[in-house]
Tab-separated table of C-alpha atoms in Angstrom:
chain	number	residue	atom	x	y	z
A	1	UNK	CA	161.535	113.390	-59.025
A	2	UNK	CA	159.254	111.670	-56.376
A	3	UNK	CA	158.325	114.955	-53.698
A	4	UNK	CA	160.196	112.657	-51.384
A	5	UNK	CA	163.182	112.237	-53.153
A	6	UNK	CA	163.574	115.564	-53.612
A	7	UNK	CA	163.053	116.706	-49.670
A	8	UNK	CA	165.508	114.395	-48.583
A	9	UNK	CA	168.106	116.070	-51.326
A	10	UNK	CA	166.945	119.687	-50.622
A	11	UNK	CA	167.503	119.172	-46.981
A	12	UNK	CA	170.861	117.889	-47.250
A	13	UNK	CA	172.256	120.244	-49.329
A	14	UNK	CA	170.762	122.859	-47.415
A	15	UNK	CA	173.898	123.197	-45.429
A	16	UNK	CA	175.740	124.442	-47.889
A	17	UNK	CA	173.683	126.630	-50.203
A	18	UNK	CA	172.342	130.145	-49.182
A	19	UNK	CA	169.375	129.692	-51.172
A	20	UNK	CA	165.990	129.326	-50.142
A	21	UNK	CA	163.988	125.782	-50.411
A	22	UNK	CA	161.957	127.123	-52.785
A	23	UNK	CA	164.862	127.888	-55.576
A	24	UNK	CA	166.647	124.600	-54.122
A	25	UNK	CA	163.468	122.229	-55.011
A	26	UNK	CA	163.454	124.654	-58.593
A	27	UNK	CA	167.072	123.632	-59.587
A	28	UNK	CA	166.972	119.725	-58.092
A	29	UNK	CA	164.162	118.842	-59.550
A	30	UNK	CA	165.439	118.074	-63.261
A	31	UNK	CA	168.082	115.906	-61.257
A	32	UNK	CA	167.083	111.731	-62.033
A	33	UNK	CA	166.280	109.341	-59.069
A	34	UNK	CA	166.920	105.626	-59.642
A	35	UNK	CA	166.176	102.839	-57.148
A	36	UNK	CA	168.819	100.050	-57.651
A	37	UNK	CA	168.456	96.369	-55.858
A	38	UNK	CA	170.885	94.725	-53.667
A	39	UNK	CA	173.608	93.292	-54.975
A	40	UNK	CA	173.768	96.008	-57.948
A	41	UNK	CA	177.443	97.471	-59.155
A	42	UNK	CA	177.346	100.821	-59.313
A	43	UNK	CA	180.825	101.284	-60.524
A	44	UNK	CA	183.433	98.250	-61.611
A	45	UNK	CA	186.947	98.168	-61.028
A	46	UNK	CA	189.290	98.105	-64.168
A	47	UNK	CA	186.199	100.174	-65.819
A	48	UNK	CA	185.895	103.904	-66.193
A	49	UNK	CA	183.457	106.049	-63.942
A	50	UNK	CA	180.643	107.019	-65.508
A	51	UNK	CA	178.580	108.344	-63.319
A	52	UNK	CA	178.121	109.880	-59.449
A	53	UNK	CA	175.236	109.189	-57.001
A	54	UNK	CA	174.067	110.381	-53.944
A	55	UNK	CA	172.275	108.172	-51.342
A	56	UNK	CA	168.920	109.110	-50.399
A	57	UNK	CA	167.635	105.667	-49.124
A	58	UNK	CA	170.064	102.738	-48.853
A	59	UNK	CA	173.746	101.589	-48.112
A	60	UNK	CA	176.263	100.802	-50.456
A	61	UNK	CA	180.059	99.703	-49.511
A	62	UNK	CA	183.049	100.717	-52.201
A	63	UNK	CA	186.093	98.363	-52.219
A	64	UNK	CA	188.631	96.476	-54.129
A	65	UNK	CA	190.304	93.145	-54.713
A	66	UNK	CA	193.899	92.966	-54.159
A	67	UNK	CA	196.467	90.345	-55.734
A	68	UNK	CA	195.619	87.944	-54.057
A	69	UNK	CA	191.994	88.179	-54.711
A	70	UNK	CA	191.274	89.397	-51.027
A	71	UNK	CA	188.388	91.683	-50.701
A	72	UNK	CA	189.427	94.906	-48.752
A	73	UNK	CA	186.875	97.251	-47.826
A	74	UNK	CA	187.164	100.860	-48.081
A	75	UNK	CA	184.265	102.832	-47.756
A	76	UNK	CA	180.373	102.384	-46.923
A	77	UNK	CA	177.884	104.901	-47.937
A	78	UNK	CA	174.732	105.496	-46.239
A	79	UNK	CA	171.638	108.549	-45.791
A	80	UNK	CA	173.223	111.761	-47.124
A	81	UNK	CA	176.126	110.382	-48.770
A	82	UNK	CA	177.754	110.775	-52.215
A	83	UNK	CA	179.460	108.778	-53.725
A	84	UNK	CA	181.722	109.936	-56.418
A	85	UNK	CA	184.947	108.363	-57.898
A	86	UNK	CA	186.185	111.253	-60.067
A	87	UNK	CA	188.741	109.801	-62.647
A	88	UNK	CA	191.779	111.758	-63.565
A	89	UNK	CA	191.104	112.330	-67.325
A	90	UNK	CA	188.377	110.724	-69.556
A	91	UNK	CA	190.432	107.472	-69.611
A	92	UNK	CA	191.366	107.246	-66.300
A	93	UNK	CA	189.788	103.503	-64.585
A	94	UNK	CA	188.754	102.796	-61.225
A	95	UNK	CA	190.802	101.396	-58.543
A	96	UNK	CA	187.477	99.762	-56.609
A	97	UNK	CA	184.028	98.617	-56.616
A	98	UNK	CA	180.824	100.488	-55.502
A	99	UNK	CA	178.079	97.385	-54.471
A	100	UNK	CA	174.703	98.310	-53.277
A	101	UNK	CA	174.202	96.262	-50.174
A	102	UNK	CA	170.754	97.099	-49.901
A	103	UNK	CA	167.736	98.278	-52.177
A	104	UNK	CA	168.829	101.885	-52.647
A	105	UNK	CA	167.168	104.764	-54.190
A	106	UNK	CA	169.999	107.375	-55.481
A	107	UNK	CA	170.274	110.967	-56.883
A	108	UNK	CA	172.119	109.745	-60.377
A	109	UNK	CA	174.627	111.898	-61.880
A	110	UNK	CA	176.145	111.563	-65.510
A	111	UNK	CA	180.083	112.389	-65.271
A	112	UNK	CA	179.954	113.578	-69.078
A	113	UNK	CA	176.918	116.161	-68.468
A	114	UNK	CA	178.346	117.551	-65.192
A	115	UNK	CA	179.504	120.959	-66.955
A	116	UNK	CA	176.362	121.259	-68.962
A	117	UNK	CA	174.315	120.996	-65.648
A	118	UNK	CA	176.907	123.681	-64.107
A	119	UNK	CA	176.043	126.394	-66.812
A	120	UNK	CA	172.509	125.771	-66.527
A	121	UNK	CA	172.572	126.089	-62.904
A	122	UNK	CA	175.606	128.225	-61.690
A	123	UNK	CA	175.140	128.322	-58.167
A	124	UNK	CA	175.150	124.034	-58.094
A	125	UNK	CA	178.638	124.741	-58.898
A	126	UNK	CA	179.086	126.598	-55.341
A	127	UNK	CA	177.241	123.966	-53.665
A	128	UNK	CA	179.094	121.077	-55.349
A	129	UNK	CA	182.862	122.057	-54.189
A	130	UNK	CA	181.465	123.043	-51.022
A	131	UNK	CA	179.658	119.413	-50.466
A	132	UNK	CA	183.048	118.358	-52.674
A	133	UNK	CA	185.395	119.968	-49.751
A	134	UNK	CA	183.522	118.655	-46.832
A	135	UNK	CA	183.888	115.192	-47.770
A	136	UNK	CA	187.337	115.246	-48.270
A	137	UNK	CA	187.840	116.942	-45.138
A	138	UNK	CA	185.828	114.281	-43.350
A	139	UNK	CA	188.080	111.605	-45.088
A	140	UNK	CA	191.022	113.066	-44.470
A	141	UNK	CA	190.344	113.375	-40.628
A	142	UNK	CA	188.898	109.864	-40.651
A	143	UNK	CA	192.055	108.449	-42.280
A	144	UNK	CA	194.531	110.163	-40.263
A	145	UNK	CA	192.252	108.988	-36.824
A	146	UNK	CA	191.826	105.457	-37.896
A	147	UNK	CA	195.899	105.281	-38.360
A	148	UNK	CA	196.188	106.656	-34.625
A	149	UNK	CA	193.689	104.088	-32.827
A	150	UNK	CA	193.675	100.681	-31.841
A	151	UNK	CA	191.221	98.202	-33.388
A	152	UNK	CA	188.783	98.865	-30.494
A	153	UNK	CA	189.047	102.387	-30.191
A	154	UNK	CA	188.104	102.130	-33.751
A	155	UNK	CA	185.234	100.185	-33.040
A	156	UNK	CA	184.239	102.782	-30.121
A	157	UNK	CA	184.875	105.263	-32.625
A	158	UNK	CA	182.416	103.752	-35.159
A	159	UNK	CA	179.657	102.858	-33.106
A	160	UNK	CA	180.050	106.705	-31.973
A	161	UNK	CA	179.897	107.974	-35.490
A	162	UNK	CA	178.091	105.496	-37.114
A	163	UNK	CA	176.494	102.860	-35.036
A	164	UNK	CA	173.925	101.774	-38.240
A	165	UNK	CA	176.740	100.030	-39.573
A	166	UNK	CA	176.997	97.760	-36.849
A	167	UNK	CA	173.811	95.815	-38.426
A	168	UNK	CA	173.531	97.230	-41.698
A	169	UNK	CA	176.605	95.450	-43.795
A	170	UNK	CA	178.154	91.921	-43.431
A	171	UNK	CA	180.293	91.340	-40.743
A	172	UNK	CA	183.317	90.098	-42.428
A	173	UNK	CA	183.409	93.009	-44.438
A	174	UNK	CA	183.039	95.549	-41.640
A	175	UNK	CA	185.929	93.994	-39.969
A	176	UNK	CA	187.864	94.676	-43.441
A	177	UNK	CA	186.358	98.289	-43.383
A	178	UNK	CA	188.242	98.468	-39.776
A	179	UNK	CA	191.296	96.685	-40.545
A	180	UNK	CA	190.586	93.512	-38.888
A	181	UNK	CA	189.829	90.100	-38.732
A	182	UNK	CA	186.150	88.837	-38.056
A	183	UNK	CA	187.252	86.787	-34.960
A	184	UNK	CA	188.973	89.997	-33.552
A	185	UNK	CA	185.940	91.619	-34.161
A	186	UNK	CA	183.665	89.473	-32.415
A	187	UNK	CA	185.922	89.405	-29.798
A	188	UNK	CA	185.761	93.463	-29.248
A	189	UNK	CA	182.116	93.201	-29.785
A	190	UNK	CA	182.106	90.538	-26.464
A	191	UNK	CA	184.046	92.846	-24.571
A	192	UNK	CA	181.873	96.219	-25.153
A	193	UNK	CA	178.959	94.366	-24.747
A	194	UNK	CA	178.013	94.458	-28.534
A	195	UNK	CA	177.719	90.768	-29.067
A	196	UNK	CA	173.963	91.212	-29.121
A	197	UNK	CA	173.707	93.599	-31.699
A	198	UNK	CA	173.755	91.131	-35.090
A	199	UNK	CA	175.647	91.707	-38.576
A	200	UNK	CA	173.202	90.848	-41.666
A	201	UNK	CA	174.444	87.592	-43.689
């Protein structure tokens, strides 16, 4: 792993480990780094997970299509973000789609090898369901919020939390991400004084 790489996963997961940097750096660096290009599926709907990742460089946006064929946007993940659709059982399939919207470099993670790496490395297992807990937490909150709000406090809301967003990902699908249209969204954008700040194509 690129020294790099492996900063920018020793840091994050610094938070939740009691060990030092230098044991951290000892135990992360057998872990793979793979740069993927826009427009790369990490993980297919109708297919079974096979691996997690963890963003070190990069944005990537997980949705699904419904019956209609509509794209609805779920999730984006950015900096310091894993992304990890754990199936139920070894057959389970995914409900969504994980697309890298930008060149990304990832921490890669093979599902099948997960308890291998845990006996290897016992205390990953600590910092895993801690990192595992905190994101769920987060979602959790961030679901029950986003019911609560209107579509522009959930605009505020995002450009509070995560402003990058704003001109990191498409705009139609940002507006799907906030359960909206693109023309309301442009229209919230006028009215907090956002129209300046422009959605990539």
């Amino acid at each position: 792993m690129e020294n790099k790489g492996l900063d920018k996963l020793v840091k994050a997961i610094q938070q939740y480990s009691e060990l030092d940097t230098k044991s951290l750096r000892k135990m992360m660096d057998h872990i793979p780094v793979e740069t993927f290009a826009r427009g790369t599926m990490l993980i297919e709907q109708g297919q079974i997970p096979k691996r997690c990742y963890f963003v070190l460089d990069g944005c990537a946006r997980k949705f699904s299509i419904d019956k209609e064929g509509k794209e609805v946007t779920s999730e984006f993940f950015t900096e310091n973000q894993s992304i990890a659709l754990f199936p139920n059982d070894e057959y389970s399939r995914s409900d969504y789609f994980v697309e890298c919207l930008e060149e990304s470099v990832m921490i890669v993670g093979e599902l099948s090898q997960q308890e291998s790496a845990m006996a290897k490395y016992p205390e990953f297992e600590s910092i895993v369901l801690k990192m595992m807990e905190a994101g769920m937490g987060n979602l959790q909150d961030t679901f029950a919020a986003f019911i609560r709000m209107t579509p522009e406090e959930r605009v505020k809301d995002m450009m509070q939390k995560r402003p990058d967003l704003l001109t990191r990902v498409p705009q139609h699908q940002l507006a799907s991400y906030l359960g909206m249209t693109p023309e309301s969204l442009s229209r919230i954008k006028g009215r907090l004084g956002l129209r300046h700040l422009k959605a990539v194509d």
